[in-house]
PDB file of C-alpha atoms in Angstrom:
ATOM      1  CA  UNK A 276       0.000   0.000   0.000  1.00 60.00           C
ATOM      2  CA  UNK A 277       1.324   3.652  -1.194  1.00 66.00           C
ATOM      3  CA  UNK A 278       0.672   6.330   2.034  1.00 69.00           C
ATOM      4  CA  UNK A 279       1.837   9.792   1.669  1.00 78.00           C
ATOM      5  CA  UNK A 280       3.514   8.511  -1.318  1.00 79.00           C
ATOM      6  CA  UNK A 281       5.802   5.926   0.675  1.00 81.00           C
ATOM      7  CA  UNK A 282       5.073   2.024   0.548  1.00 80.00           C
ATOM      8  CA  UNK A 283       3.848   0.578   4.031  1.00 71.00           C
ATOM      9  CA  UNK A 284       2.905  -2.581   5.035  1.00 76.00           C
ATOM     10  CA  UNK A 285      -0.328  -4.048   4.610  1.00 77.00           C
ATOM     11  CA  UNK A 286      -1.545  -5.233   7.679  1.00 77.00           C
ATOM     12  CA  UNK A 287      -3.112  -8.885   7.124  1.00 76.00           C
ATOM     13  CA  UNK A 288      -2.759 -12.064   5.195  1.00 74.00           C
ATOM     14  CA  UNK A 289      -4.426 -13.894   2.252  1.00 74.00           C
ATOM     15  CA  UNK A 290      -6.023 -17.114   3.690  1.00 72.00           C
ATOM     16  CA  UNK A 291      -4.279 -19.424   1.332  1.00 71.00           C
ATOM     17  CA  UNK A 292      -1.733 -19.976  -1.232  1.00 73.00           C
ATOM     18  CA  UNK A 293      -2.207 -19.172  -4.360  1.00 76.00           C
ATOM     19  CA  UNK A 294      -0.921 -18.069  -7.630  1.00 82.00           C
ATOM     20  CA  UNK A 295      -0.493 -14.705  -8.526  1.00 84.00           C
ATOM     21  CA  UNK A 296      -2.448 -14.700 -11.396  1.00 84.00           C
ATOM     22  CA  UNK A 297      -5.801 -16.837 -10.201  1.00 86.00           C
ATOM     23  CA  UNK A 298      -9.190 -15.659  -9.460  1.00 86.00           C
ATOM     24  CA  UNK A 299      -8.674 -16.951  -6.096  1.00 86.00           C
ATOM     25  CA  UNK A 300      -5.434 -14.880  -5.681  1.00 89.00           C
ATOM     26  CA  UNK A 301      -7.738 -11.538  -6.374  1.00 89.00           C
ATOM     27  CA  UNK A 302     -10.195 -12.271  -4.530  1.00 87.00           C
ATOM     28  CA  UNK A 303      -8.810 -12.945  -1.411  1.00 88.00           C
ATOM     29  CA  UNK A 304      -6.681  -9.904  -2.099  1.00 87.00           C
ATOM     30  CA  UNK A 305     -10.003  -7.934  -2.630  1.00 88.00           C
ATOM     31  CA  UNK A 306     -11.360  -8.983   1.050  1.00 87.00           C
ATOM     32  CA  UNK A 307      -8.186  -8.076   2.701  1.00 86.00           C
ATOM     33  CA  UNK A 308      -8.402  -4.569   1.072  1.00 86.00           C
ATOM     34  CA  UNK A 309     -11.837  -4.163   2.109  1.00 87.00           C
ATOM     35  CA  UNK A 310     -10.950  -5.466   5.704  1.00 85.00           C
ATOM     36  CA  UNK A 311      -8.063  -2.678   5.782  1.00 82.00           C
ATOM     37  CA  UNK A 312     -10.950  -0.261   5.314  1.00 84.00           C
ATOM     38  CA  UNK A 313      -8.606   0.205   1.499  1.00 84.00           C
ATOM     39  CA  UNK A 314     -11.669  -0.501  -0.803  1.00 88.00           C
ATOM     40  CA  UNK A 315     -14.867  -0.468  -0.499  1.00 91.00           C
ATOM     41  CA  UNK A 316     -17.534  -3.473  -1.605  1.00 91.00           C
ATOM     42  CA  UNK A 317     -19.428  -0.949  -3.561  1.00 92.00           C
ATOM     43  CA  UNK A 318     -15.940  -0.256  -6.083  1.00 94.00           C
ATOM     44  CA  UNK A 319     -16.144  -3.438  -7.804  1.00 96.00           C
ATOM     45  CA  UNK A 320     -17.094  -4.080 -10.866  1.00 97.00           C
ATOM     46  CA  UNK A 321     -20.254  -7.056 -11.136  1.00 96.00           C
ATOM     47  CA  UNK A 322     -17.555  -9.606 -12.643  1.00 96.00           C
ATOM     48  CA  UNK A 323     -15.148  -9.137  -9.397  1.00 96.00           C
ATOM     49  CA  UNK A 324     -18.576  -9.331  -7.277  1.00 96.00           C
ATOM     50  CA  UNK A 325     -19.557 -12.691  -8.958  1.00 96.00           C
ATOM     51  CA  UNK A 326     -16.078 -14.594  -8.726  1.00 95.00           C
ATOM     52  CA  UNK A 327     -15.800 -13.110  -4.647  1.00 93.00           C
ATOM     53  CA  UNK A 328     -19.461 -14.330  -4.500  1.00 94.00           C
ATOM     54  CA  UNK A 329     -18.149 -18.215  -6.275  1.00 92.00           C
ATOM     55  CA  UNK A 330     -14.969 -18.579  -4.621  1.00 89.00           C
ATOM     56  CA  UNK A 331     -15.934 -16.974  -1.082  1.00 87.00           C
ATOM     57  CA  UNK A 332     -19.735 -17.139  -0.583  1.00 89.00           C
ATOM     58  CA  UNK A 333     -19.786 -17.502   3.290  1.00 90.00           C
ATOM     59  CA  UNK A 334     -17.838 -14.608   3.325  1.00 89.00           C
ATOM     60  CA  UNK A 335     -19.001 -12.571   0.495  1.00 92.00           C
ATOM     61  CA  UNK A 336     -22.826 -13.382   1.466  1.00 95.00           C
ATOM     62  CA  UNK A 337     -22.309 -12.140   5.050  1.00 94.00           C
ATOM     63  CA  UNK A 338     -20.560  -8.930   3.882  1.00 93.00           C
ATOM     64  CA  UNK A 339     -23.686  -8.289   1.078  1.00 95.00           C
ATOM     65  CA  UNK A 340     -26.240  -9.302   3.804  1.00 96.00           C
ATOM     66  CA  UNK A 341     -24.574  -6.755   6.021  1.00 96.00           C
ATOM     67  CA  UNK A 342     -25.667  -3.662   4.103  1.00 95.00           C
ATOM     68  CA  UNK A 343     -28.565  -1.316   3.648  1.00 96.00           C
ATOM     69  CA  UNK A 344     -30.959  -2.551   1.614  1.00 95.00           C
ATOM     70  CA  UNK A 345     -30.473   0.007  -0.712  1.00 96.00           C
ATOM     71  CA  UNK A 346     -27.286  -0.454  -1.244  1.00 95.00           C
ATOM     72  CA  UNK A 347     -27.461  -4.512  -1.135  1.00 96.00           C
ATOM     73  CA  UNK A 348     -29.778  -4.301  -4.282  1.00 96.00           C
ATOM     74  CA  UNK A 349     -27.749  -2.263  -6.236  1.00 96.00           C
ATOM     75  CA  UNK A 350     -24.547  -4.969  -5.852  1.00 96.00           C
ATOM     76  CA  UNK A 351     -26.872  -7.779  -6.796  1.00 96.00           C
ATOM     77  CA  UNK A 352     -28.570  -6.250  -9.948  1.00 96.00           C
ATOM     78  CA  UNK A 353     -25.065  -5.460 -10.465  1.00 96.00           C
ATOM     79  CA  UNK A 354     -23.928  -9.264 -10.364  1.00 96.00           C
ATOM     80  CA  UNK A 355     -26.914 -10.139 -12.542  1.00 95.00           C
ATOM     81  CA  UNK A 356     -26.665  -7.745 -15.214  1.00 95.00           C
ATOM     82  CA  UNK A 357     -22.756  -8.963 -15.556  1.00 96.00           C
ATOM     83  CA  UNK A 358     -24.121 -12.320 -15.197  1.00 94.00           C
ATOM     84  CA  UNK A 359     -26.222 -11.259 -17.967  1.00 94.00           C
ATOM     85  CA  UNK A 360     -23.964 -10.019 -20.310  1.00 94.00           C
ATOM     86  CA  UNK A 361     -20.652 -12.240 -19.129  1.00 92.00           C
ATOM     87  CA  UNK A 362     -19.284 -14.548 -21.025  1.00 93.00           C
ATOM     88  CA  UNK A 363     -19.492 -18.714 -20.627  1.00 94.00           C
ATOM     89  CA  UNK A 364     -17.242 -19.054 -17.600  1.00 94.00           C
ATOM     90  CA  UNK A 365     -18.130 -16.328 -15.942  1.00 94.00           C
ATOM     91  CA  UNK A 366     -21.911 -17.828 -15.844  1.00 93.00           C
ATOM     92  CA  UNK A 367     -20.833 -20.902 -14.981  1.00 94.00           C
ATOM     93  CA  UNK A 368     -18.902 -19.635 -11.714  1.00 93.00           C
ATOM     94  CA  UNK A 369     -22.404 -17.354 -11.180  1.00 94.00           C
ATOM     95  CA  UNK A 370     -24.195 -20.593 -11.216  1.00 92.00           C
ATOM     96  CA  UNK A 371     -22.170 -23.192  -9.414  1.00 92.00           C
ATOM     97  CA  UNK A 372     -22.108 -20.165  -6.849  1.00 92.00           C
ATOM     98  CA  UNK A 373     -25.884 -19.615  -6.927  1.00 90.00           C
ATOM     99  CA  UNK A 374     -26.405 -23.685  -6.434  1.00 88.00           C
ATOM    100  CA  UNK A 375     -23.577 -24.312  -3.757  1.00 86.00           C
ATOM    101  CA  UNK A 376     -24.879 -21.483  -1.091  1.00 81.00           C
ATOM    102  CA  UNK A 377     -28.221 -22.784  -1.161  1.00 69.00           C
ATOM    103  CA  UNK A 378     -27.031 -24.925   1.823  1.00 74.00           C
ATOM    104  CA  UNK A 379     -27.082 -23.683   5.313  1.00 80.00           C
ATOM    105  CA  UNK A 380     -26.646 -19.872   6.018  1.00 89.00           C
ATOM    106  CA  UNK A 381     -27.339 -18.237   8.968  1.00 93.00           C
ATOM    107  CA  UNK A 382     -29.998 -14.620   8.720  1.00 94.00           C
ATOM    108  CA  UNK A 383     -27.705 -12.381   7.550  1.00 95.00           C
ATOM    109  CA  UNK A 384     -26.326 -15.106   4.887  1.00 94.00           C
ATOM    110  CA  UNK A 385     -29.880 -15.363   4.026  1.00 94.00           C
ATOM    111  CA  UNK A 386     -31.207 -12.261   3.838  1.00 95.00           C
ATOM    112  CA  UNK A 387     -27.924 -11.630   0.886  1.00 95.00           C
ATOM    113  CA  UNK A 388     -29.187 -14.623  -0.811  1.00 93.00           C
ATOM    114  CA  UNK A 389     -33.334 -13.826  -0.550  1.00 93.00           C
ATOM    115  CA  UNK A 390     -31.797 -10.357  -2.469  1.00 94.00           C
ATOM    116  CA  UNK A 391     -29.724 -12.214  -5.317  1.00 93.00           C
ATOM    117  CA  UNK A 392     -32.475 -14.596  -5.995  1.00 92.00           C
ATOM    118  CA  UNK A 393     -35.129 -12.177  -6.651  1.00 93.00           C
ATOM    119  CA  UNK A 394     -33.112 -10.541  -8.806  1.00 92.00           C
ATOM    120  CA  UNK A 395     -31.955 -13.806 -10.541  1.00 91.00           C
ATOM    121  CA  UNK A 396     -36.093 -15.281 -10.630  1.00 90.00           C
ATOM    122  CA  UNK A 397     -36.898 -11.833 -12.467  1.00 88.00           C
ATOM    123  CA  UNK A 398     -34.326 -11.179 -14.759  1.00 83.00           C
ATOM    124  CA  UNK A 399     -33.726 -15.628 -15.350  1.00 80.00           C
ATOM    125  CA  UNK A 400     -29.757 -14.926 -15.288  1.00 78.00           C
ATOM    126  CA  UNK A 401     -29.328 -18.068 -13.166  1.00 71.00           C
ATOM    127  CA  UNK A 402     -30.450 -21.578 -12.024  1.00 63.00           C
TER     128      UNK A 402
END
């Protein structure tokens, strides 16, 4: 991290190891930005939301489920309009996502998911 225009350490660690260049590699660099208070959820794009949302969805689903409502909607029609317009891959990882958190959540896990799936049941951008 650049402060003042000096480097300083970033406080915090990725939870695994991973290459440089995977999806898993940015996300988990993503949530240790936004836990350094460094970026907010709201500054990324619907494609970053959907692979933190597929690789992370404990995690990403208790962060979403943690917002205003207002603001909660806006990320997931973001995710389903670039779910809607994304290419093959990115739709799958949307969809394996969308299937593997149907499991067990707890409210605030829920109440992220209840807002993704009525936007995927009304614009049919998922399973």
């Amino acid at each position: 991290m650049v402060e003042n225009g000096k480097r300083v350490l970033l406080d915090g660690e990725l939870a695994n190891d991973y290459s440089v260049d995977s999806h898993a590699f940015d996300s988990d660099l993503r949530n240790l930005l936004m836990e350094s208070n460094l970026l907010s959820v709201d500054d990324l794009t619907g494609e970053e939301l959907i692979m933190d949302f597929s690789l992370q969805y404990t995690r990403f689903l208790t962060r979403l489920g943690a917002l205003p409502e207002t603001e909660m909607n806006t990320l997931c029609r973001r995710m389903t309009d670039a779910a809607a317009a994304g290419d093959d891959d990115l739709r799958s990882y949307w969809e394996d996502a969308l299937t593997t958190t149907s499991g067990s959540m707890d409210d605030v896990q829920k109440r992220a998911y209840e807002c993704l799936r009525s936007y995927v049941d009304s614009t049919g951008t998922g399973t």
